[in-house]
Coordinates of C-alpha atoms in Angstrom, one line a residue:
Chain B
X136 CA -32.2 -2.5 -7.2
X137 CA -29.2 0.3 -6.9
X138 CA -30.5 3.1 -4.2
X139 CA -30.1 6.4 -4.8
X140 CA -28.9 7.7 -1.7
X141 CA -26.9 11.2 -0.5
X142 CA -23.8 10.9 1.6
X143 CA -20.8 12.3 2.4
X144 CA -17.2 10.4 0.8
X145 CA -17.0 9.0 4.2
X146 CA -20.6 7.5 4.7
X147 CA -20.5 5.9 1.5
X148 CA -17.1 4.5 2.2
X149 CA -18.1 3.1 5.1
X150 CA -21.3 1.9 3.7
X151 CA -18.9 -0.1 1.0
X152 CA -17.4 -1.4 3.8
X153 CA -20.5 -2.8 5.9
X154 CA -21.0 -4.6 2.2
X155 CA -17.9 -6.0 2.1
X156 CA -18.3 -7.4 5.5
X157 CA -13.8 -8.1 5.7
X158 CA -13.2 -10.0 9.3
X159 CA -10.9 -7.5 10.9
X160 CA -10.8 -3.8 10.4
X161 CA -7.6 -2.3 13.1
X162 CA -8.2 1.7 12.7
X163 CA -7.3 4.7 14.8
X164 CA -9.4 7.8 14.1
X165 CA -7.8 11.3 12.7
X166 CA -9.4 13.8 11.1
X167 CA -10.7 14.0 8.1
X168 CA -11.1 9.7 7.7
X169 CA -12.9 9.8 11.3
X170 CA -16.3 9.1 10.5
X171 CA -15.4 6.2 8.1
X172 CA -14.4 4.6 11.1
X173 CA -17.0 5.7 13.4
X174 CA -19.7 4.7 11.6
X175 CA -18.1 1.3 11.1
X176 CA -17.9 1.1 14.2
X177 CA -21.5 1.6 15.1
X178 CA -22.2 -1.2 12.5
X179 CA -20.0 -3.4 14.4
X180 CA -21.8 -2.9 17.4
X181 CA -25.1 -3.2 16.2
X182 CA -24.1 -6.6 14.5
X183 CA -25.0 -5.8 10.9
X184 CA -21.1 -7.1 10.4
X185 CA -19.0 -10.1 11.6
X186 CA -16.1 -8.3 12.0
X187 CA -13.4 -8.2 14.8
X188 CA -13.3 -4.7 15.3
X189 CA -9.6 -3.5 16.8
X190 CA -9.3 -0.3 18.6
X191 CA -5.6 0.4 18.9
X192 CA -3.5 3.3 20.5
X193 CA -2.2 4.7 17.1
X194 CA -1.8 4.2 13.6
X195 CA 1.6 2.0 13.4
X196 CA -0.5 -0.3 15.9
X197 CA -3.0 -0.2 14.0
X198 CA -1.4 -1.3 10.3
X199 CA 0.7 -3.5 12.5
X200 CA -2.3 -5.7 13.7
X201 CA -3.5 -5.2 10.0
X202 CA -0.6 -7.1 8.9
X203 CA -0.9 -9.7 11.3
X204 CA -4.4 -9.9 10.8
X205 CA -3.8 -10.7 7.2
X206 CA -1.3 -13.0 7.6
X207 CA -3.3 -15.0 9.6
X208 CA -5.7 -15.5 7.2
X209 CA -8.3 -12.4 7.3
X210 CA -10.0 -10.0 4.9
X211 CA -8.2 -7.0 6.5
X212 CA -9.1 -3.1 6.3
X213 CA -7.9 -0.2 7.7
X214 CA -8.6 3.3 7.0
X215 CA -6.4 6.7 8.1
X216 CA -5.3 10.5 7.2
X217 CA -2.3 12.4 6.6
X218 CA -0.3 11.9 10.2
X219 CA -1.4 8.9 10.8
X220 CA -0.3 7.2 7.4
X221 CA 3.0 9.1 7.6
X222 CA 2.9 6.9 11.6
X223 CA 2.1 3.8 9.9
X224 CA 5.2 4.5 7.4
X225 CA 7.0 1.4 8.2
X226 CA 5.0 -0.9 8.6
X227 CA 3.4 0.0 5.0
X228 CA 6.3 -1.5 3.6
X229 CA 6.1 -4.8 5.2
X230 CA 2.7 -4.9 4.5
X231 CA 3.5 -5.2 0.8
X232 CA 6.2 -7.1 1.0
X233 CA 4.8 -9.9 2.7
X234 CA 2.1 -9.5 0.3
X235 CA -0.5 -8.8 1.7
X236 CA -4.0 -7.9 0.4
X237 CA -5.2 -4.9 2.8
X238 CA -7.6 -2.8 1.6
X239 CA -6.9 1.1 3.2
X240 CA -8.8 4.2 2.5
X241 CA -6.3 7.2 2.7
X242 CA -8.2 10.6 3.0
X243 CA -6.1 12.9 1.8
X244 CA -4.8 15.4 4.6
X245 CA -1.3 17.5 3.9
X246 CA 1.1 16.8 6.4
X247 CA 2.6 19.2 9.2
X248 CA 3.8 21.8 9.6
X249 CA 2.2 23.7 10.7
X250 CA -0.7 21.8 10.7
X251 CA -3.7 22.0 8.7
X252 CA -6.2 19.5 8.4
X253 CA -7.5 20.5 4.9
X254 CA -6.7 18.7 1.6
X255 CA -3.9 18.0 -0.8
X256 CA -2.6 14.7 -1.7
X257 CA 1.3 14.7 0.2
X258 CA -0.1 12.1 2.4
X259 CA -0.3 9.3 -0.1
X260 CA 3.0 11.0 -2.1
X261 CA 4.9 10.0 1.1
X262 CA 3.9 6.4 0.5
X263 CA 3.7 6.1 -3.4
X264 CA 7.2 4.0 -3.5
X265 CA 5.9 1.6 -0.4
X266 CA 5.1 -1.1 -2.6
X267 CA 0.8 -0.1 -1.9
X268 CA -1.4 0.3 -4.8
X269 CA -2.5 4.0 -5.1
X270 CA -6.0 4.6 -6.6
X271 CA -7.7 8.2 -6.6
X272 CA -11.0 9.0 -6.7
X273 CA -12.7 12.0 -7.9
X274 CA -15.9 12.3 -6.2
X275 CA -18.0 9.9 -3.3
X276 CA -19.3 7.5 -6.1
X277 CA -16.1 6.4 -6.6
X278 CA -14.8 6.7 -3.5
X279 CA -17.5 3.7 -2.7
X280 CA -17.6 1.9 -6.0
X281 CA -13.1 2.2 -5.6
X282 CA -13.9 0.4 -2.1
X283 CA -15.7 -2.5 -3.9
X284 CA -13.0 -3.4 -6.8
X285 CA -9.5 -2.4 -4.3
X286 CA -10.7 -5.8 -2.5
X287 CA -10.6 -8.0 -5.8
X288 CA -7.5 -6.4 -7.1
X289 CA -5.9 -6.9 -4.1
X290 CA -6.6 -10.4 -3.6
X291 CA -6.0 -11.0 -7.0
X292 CA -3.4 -14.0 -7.1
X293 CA -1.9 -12.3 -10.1
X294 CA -1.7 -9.3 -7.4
X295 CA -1.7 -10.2 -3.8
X296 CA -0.9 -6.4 -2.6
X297 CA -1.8 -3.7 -0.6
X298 CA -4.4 -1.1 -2.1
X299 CA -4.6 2.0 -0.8
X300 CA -7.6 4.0 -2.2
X301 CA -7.0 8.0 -2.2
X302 CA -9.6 10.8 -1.8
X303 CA -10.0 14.9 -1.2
X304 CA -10.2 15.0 2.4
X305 CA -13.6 17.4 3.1
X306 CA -13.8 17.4 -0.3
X307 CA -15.0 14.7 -0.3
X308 CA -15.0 13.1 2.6
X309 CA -17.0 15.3 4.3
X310 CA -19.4 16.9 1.2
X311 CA -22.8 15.2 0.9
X312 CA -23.2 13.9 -2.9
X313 CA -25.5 12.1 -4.2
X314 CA -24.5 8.3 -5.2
X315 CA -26.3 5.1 -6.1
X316 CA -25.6 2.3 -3.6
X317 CA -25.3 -1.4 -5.0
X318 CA -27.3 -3.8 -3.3
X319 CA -25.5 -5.9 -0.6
X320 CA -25.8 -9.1 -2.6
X321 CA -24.3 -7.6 -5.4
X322 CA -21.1 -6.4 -3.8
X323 CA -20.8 -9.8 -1.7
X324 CA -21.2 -11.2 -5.0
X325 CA -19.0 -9.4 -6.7
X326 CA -15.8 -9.9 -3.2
X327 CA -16.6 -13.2 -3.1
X328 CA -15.1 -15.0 -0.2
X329 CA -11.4 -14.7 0.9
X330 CA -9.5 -17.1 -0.3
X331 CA -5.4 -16.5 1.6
X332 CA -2.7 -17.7 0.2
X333 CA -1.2 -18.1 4.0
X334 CA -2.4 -18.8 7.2
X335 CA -0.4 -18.7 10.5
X336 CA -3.3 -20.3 12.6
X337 CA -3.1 -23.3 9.9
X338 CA -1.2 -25.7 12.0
X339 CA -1.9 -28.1 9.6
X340 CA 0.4 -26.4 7.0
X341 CA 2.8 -24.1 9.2
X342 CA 4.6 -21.6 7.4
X343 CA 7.6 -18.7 8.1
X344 CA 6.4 -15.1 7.4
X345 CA 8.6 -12.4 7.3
X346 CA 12.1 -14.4 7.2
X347 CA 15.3 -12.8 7.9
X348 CA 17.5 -12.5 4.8
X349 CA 20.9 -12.3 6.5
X350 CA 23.5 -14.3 5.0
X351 CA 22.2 -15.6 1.8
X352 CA 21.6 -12.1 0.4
X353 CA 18.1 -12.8 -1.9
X354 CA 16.3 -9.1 -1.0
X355 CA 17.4 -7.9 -4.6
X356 CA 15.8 -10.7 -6.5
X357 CA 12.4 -10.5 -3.9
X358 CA 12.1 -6.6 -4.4
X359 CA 12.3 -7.3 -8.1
X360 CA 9.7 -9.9 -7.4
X361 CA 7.6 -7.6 -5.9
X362 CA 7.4 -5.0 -8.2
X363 CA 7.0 -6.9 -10.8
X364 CA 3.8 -7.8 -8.6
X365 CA 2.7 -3.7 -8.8
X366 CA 3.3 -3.8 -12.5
X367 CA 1.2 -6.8 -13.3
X368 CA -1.9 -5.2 -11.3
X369 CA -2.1 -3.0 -14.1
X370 CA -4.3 -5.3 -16.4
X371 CA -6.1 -6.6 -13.3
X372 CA -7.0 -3.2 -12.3
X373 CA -8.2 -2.6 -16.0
X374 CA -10.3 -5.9 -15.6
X375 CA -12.2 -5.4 -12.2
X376 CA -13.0 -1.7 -13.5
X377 CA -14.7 -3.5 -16.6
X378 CA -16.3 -6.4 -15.1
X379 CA -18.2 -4.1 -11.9
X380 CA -18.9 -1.6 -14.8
X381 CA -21.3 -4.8 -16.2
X382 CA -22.7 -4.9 -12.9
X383 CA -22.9 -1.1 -11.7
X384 CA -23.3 0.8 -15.3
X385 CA -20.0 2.5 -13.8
X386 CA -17.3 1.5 -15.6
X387 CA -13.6 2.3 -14.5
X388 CA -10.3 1.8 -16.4
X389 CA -6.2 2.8 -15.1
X390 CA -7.4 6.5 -16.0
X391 CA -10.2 8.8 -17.4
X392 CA -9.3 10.5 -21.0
X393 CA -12.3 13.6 -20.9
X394 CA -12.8 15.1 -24.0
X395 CA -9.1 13.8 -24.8
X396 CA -9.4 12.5 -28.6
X397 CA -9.6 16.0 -30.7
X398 CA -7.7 18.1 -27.7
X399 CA -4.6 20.2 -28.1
X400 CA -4.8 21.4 -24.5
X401 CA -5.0 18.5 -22.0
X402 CA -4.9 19.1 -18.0
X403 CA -3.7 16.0 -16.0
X404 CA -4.9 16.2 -12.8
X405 CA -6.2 13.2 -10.1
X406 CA -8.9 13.7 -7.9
X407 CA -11.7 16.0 -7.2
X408 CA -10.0 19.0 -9.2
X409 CA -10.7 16.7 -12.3
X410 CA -14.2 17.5 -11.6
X411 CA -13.8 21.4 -11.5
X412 CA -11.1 21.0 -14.7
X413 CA -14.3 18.9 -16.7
X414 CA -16.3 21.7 -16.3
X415 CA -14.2 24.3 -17.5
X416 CA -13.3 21.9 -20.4
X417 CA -16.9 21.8 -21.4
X418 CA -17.3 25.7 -21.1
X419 CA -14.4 26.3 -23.6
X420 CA -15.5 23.8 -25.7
X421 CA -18.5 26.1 -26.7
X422 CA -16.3 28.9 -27.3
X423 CA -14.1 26.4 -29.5
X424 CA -11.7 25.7 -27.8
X425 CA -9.7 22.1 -28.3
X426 CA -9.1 21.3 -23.9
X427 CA -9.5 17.9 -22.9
X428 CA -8.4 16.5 -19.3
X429 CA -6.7 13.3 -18.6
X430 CA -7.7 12.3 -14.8
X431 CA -5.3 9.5 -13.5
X432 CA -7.4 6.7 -11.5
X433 CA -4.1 4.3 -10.7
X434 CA -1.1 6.6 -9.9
X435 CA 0.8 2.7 -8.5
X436 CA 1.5 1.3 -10.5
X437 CA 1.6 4.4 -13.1
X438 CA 0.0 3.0 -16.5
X439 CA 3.0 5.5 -18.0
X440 CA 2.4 4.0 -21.8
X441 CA -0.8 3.9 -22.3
X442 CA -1.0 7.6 -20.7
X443 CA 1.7 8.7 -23.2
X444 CA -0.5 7.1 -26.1
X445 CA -3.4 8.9 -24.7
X446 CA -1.5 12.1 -25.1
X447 CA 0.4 11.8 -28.1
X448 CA -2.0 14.4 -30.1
X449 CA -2.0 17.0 -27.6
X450 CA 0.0 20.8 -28.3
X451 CA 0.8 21.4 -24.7
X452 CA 0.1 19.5 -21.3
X453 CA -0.2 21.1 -17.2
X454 CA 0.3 18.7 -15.2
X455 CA -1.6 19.5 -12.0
X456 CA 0.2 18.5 -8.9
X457 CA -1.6 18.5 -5.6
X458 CA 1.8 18.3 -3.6
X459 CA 5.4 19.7 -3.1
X460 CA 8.8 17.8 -3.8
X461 CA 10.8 20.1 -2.3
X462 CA 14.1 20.8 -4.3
X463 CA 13.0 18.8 -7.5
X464 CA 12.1 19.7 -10.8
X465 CA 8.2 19.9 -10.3
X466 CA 6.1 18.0 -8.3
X467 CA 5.3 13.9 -8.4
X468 CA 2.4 14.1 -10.7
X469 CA 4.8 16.4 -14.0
X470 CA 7.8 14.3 -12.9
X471 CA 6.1 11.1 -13.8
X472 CA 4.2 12.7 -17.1
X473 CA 7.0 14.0 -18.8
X474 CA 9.1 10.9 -18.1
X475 CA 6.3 9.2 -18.9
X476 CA 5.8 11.4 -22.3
X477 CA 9.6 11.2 -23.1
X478 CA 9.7 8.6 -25.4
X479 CA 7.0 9.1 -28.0
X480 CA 8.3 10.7 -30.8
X481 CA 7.1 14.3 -30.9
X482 CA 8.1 16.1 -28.1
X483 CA 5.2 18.0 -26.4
X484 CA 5.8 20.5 -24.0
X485 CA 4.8 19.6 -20.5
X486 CA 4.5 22.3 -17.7
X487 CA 3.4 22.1 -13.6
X488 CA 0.8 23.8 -12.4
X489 CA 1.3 23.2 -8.1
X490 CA -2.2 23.3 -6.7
X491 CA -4.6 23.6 -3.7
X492 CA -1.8 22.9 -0.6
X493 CA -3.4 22.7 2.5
X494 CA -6.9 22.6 1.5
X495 CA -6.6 26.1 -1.0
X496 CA -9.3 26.6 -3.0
X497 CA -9.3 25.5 -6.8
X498 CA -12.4 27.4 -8.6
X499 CA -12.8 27.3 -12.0
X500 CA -10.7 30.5 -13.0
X501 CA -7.9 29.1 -11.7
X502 CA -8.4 26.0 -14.4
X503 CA -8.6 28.4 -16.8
X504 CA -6.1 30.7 -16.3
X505 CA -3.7 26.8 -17.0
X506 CA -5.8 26.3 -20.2
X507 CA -4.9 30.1 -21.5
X508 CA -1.0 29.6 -20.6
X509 CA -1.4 26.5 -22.3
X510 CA -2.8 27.7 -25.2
X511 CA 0.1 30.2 -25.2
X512 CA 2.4 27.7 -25.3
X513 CA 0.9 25.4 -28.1
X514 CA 0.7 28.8 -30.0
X515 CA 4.8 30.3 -29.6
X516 CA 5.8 26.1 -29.2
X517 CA 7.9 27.6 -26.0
X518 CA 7.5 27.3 -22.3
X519 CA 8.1 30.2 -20.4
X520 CA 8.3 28.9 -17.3
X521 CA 8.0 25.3 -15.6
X522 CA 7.2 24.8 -12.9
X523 CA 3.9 27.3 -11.7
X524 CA 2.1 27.8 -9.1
X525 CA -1.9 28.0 -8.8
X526 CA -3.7 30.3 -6.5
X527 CA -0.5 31.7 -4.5
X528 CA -0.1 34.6 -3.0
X529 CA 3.2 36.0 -4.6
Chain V
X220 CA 5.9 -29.2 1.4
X221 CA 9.6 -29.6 0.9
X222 CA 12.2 -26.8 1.3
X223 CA 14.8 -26.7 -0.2
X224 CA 17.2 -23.4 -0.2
X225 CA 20.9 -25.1 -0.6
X226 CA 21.0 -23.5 -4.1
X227 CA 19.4 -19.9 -2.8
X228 CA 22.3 -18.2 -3.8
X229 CA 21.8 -19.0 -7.5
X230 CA 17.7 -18.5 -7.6
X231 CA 16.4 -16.0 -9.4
X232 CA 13.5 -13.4 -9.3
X233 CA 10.7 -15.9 -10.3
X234 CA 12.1 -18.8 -7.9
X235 CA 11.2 -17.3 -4.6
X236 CA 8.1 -17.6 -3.2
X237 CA 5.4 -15.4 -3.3
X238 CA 6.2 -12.7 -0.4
X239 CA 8.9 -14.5 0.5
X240 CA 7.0 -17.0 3.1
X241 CA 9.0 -20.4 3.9
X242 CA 6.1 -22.8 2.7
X243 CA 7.0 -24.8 5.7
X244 CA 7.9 -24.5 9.3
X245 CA 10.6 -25.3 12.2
X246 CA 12.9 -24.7 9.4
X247 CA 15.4 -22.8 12.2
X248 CA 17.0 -26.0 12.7
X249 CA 18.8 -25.4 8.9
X250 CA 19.8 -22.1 9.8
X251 CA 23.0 -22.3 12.0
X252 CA 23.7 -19.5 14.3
X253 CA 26.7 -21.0 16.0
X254 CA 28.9 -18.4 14.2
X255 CA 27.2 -15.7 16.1
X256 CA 29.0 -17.0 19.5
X257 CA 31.8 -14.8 21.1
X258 CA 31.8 -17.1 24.2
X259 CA 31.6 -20.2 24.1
X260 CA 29.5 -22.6 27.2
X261 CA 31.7 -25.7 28.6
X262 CA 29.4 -28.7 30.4
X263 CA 31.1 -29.9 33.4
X264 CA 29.2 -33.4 33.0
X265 CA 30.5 -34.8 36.5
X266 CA 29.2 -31.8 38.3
X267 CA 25.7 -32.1 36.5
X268 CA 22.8 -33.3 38.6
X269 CA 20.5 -33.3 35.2
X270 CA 17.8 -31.1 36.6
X271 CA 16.8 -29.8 33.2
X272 CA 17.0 -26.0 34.3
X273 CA 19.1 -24.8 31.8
X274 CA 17.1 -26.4 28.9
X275 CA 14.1 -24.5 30.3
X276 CA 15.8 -21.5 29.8
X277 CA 18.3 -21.8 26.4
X278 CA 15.9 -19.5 24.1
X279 CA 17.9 -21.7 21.3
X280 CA 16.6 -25.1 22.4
X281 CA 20.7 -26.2 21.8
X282 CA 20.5 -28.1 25.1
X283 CA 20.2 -31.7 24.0
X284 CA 18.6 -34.2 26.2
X285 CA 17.2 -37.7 25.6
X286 CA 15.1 -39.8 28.4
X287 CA 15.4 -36.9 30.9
X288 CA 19.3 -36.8 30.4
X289 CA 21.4 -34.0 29.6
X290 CA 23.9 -35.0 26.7
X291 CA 25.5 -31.9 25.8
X292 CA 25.5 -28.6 23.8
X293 CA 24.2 -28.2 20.5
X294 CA 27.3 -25.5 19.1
X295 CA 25.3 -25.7 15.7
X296 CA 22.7 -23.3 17.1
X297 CA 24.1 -22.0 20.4
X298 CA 24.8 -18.0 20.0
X299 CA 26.5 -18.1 23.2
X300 CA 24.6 -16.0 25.9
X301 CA 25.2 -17.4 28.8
X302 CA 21.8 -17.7 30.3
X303 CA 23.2 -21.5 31.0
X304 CA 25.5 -21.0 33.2
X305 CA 24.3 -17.9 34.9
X306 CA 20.9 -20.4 35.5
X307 CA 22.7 -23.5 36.4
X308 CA 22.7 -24.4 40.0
X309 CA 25.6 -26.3 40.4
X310 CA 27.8 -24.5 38.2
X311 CA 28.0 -27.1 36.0
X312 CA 28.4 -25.0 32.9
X313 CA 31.0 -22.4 32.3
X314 CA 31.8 -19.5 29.6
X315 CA 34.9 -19.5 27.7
X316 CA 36.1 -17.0 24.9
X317 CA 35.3 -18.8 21.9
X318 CA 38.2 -19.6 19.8
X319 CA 39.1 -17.9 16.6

């Protein structure tokens, strides 16, 4: 029987993981993904898991004995924040390269300077052209059901890649919601057991990982290789959201049209904001008006048709971006929307709304004030300006 | 498992392997290094007393031996550092610029 329980983004997170039960977990704590790992760590030491649990003296130790970990043979996870995946920068890349199936929560911490610890999502935009899956999560009950499917999708042998699941530092992590916990049978059930592709303690079957391409020039051809990897996940992410849908009653797909179908106003927007934006969508609904949201679960590999399908009845789209590119035209989540949105036929006008840096509040008002511009700009068919910004001072 | 890369140059995206992990191993021995070498080591065979010191230390393994003899130098392999000669302790090995 599911439990309904209340935790924090965290607890539950590292509740998934006591499930999941992966043989090596290699972390280094920083605020706000702390207590994932602390709390794994006391289930480690109680023995209510078999993993090897390694403490390491920073984060590019940590995703490097990740790596090895995994090449070796193990279920590997990791978890980190902000600093600490910018640290581990490097070896991300050779993580998914190798092809590697680690499973890594990333709660979502800007990056410094000057430091703050609070929220925005320029962590994981730092990494989103590593090669790693990116998933967001809107709220703790799919921070822990995200745990449960990045594991299968990962070691998918279709996929065979990093996942790296994203979620609102304090937001989330730290906010005590209430969730219903599946029962350990049914996640180890739905894991199964680690099958790796590679093992470098097999001394039966030696391989090479990690060989040098110096003279014979083949990195073109394996990058290609690779992302046509990332691509391919698309369908396999699709799938494990439907199948532990049959065995949760939660079911997940690439993203999560809200009131979408009749809208002319749609709001993209990933994470917990998507929460606050379905609110207001339902509050002007009663007073008629057509707003729908479009929350984006898999941002890598970027499910860019079927997001542009989704859209294609819309009057006027925000794109709400969580982070800063400084010195391009918008931010990551607009650029990718309106390339995304480019070739269907009608053109729809997209704008940025830039959001919530360093853990700034989003309330409601600030939702709507992007539905009423919208709803300017369906009515005159002309954008005023771009690229906004929500809740500055200016 | 076989491995085979003398047509690598021609493969394309869906020949290599997953990752890119040689599905075998010692597979060094088909990768010659020799061309790395800017000096070259000599064997001064009549000065050798075959006590196996410098194939301890070649980090190459291109010292070749057989029944506890020293033959000679493997120049497939060799890059040419020297650790040989410097080890040897009867200075039966010397450096020489390689030739061009």
């Amino acid at each position: 029987m599911p439990k309904t329980v209340a935790l924090t983004g965290n607890s539950a997170c590292a509740q998934a993981m006591r499930q999941i039960n992966p043989d090596v977990v290699a972390a280094y704590p920083i605020t706000p993904q702390t207590t994932i790992v602390e709390e794994f760590s006391t289930f480690v030491a109680k023995g209510l898991v078999d993993t090897e649990y390694v403490t390491v003296e920073s984060e590019h130790s940590a995703m490097s004995a990740c790596v090895g970990a995994s090449a070796a043979g193990s279920r590997v996870m990791t978890t980190t924040s902000s600093q600490g995946l910018a640290l581990m920068w490097e070896v991300l890349y050779i993580a998914s390269a190798l092809r590697l199936p680690i499973v890594m929560h990333n709660v979502n911490r800007t990056l410094s300077g000057p430091i703050n610890i609070h929220c925005d999502h320029q962590d994981s935009m730092g990494a989103r052209d590593s090669g790693w899956i990116q998933i967001f999560c809107e709220d703790a009950q799919e921070a822990y059901d995200t745990t449960i499917q990045a594991i299968r999708i990962a070691e998918d042998n279709r996929v065979r890649l990093p996942v790296m699941i994203c979620f609102d530092g304090f937001i989330i992590s730290h906010a005590i919601d209430r969730l219903d916990l599946l029962d350990d049978e049914v996640v180890k059930k739905f894991v199964g057991d680690f099958e790796p592709l590679i093992s470098l303690l097999d001394t039966e079957k030696p391989v090479t990982v990690g060989p040098f391409d110096g003279l014979y020039g083949y990195f073109f051809e394996f990058r290609r290789a690779q992302e046509l990897a990332t691509l391919g996940s698309l369908p396999v992410i699709a799938e494990v959201g439907k199948e532990f849908g049959e065995v949760s009653g939660r079911h997940y797909g690439l993203f999560e049209p809200y009131k979408l179908e009749d809208a002319e106003l749609a709001v993209v927007v990933m994470g917990s904001t998507a929460g606050t934006a379905k609110f207001v969508v339902d509050q002007l609904r009663e007073n008629g008006v057509a707003a729908g949201v479009l929350k984006i679960r898999s941002y890598r590999p970027f499910p860019a048709r079927e997001i542009a399908e989704a859209l294609s009845g819309v009057k006027a789209i925000a794109a709400m971006d969580r982070s800063l590119a400084p010195g391009a035209i918008g931010a990551p989540v607009f650029q990718e929307i309106r390339s995304a949105l480019y070739d269907n036929s009608a053109r729809v006008p997209v704008i940025d709304y830039i959001y919530g840096l360093g853990g700034r509040d989003v309330p409601p008002a600030h939702i709507e004030k992007v539905f009423s511009h919208l709803a300017q700009i369906a009515k005159s068919g002309k954008i005023d300006q771009v690229v906004n910004y929500l809740g500055l001072k200016e | 498992m076989s491995w085979d890369i003398k047509s690598i140059k021609k493969w394309k995206v869906a020949d290599h392997p997953v990752g890119s992990t040689i599905p075998v191993g010692g597979n060094a021995l088909e990768y010659k290094t020799g061309g790395w070498r800017s000096e070259q080591p000599h064997w001064l065979e009549d000065r050798c007393t075959h006590c196996m010191i410098c194939w301890i230390f070649c980090p190459d393994s291109s010292i070749q031996v057989k029944d506890g003899k020293m033959l000679g130098i493997d120049y497939d392999h060799c890059k040419g550092c020297g650790i040989c000669a410097t080890e040897c302790p009867k200075d039966a090995i010397h450096m020489e610029e390689e030739e061009k």
